């Protein structure tokens, strides 16, 4: 996309027991601990080259503090800021040094009540395979060992406005949508600022709530390995391995120790700016979300943080 | 990328026996024949929504007529045209109706002597799964059944200039490069206008020559299936299933009936505009290209069309 | 095993709408129709060389007519007959010509009320890949296209006796068992006459009932393909892709049009006659059966035919 | 099979640098060191429950000291001994305590000059997952981590006699054979004492020579992982990932530090005692051995130990 928004760069999650959560995200998910400050622990996946993509914040309740997108440069960020303010959002500055290894960020509230940050600077630490004659994967991977943070899914009441904000203001592409059968209400919206099937998505539900963080694994066997590892570690697997109709990705869902839902996600198509938006009708929502079961499960719509 | 270049949109290949080639590309590769005119046959992969991505042109010798990239809109195309002319390339117009289902295109010659076209219009035909509650894959797939045309690899003498053209003029990102051990000469260059590991690549060799067309398959098992299908059809498999160090993709190479090299390619990382370019040194080129064999094979550098 | 029992050779299933069932077993499962007589249709999987492995019998209620095991030769069969009679079972003869392509069989009732047949003769038809320089798989496979009938699971009240019959009389090996936590009652028994993890199994439940027929697919991606095909064909998938703790196999469960449960099963360990029997305790039965969900689902124990 | 021969139980390999070899077999292959005596190191794969399957013997030249098959019981062993002696082989006793954890064995020389041992006793040590509510795989696997020793391939001059010995005397089944085009000379013979595609095989070549030891890995992705690990460890991969026509298995070949060839092998069909022997003709031997390349490579027939 030519909006200058490069990727979903980080997710700050609220967790209730920091040490237990760090243990889960490092030993079970297999992220690498990159640093700590007074109230946060910073983590990255092995295939990410920025300093961190997951920030765990000690808190009294679970959920998402904010999702942040990396912007190409200051020029692109300025253009985005103007458009965001024109839309009517209030921007605040997150000053350099607020969090480890990060430069300044701008922060604003979505129509759905979630906080988003945009930033251009974060320390580049690279990967263990390096950039000179690299091996395809590093030694000593632990746990599920996803390649990267892939996407987040949030809930909100007014998805038409949220979608309009992301497509018209931020320049995302809507790859898929779920509509009521009469076509009048949007109950799911999948948005991409890259060639991925989604970088951020919304399903209809209460404002301000977090549904899940998706971590990318390479293939369907890695989804099996992830499921095996979760079972070995007695982590509750909410949705066992299956395919999504939406995105076509392969998936499992499970919970971190605070109840924040995680996903291991593989495959999924490539999208482009001229990709014709796919529509799912509410009567087929089960098939769209769980292609094999073809019906929703209650916890999937109810358990939010 | 914000250059407005959406993707590699098509490849026009010269073939010497059109019917034999159509049979190969439809029955073995599994593309769909979309139309014909006096001297060409137009084909698409099942997961592409534009009218065609491969054009077969009856000719006396094999090779690539041109590679074309789809541009987002006329505005972006105009900006690219100016930059291309400033660089010193001569642009010509390919008028609407020259080829089936295409709008106008601009055509120019690369520093390596290959022809490139840029275009904004092509008939949108969609896929058999459609955009309303789609199945993840259509019934009745044949042959290797790749998702899409993924990339092309060309040879050229001056890869520094070719790379400079693609990065500075067209706004591609160089994801990987191969350098001589002294670092002075570039002998491989991998370029992306998307989040893919490459959309176009060059290896050092004679100008104007075509190395291969890469077709995307979903995973390593699909690479095995492709290899099995090729063997069943007595198609010569030049490189049996392996991994690339470069792109990390999984691959096999083989030839169409005219000797144009094809690849079935799976996996490969995501790249971004801030992706730190990976460098391979010539002493490790074998590992970079064939990660398991760790040495080149002669045909791979010699057989060009 | 040196009992002379070569493999599970066939399963005769009762179905209520023969044509609908044939359509399902040929188009969705992908078996080949091998012949018909007045009340039965005979089917085989592509990788089986005997005339048939599945017999569909028109009936008023679903379920299993009988499961049959192929015995090496008449000498081995005679020895088995004597042991079966000594155990107290009544043997009857199924004369040659009763069913298509079969020789004579002996039939008897298990302690659980199911009928078992033993036979040495069935027409050898071979496979489409043949025995001279064969391709690894035939062209034109349809549907799930399993390699073979793999195993059957039945329910019964007294699994100690059923197990004793199979191990002491028929010479099977018990590879795994599920016991109540106090170790006093057997509630699951997995039995093998080959190096497979199981050829026949029992779970505690009503006598004479059929739980499922397992078809072998090559790998975890084939399990995904099977699940996709079932969804495309609107076949109810009872259990979406997962791993068994027991056998370690990968699996999905679904129903034929009459409600007979089918499984697509991949992987699973090799067992030998000196394989130490694995024990699962009832408190871990969920993990044993569905390794990722770690709890049973109601239909799995209730839906029997 | 009812010959009482349960499986290929162990392979004693001669290696020239014991410590370097132990490092390779534990760190790269991922076997577990189980014990040592003055001149040998004993290793097992994670999914084997006997004390060891690979014995490394310090020697001046590489090769195979012997291959051993586990026999069901003393009664079966006595029957085999008689048949072997009747065939004309001289049996010697290997007394208990000659090697670690083993009981007595009988040893004899094949018509091809290789030594074979038969035994009934070896210490049962079990696996790390145990036999009570086991996980599907243990934590902390290293390297390629095969499930088990799968088979061995030897060379010999008179394969007709070797085959006759294994089928008529030892009761193996010949699953596949390679014949000269005129059908007069056997140049390959694949033999099974289980339901596997092969437990021991011969190709025509000098007597007494060792071609390779095959280790079983679960699937085609594990073959890729094995190839990646070998490359990371700079182990020469002789044959990169491909499929065999013979056995249909997926494979890679590589060498231990002494030049003994190893294979990581996945999949392959099930065979039975009534399995119709598959014949390959010499003109198709390339396809039979390397299904995708469809021609032999010189080292594969020349490099023997």
Coordinates of N, CA and C in Angstrom, one line a residue, chain C residues 42 67 110 128 197 201 203 246 262 266 270 276:
Chain C
X42 N -19.7 -53.1 -3.8 CA -18.3 -53.4 -3.4 C -17.3 -52.3 -3.8
X67 N -17.0 -57.4 10.3 CA -15.6 -57.1 10.0 C -14.9 -58.4 9.7
X110 N -18.5 -62.3 18.3 CA -17.6 -62.0 19.3 C -18.3 -61.9 20.7
X128 N -4.1 -49.5 -9.9 CA -4.0 -48.9 -11.2 C -2.5 -48.5 -11.5
X197 N -0.5 -49.4 14.6 CA -0.9 -49.1 16.0 C -2.2 -49.8 16.4
X201 N -10.3 -51.9 17.4 CA -10.3 -51.4 18.7 C -11.7 -51.4 19.3
X203 N -14.2 -49.6 22.5 CA -14.4 -48.7 23.7 C -15.6 -49.2 24.4
X246 N -3.6 -41.6 21.9 CA -3.6 -43.0 21.6 C -3.3 -43.2 20.1
X262 N -17.1 -42.3 10.1 CA -15.8 -42.5 9.3 C -14.7 -41.7 9.9
X266 N -4.0 -40.6 9.8 CA -2.7 -40.5 9.2 C -1.7 -40.8 10.3
X270 N 4.7 -47.5 14.7 CA 4.8 -48.9 14.4 C 4.7 -49.7 15.7
X276 N 5.7 -52.7 24.4 CA 5.1 -52.6 25.7 C 3.7 -51.9 25.7

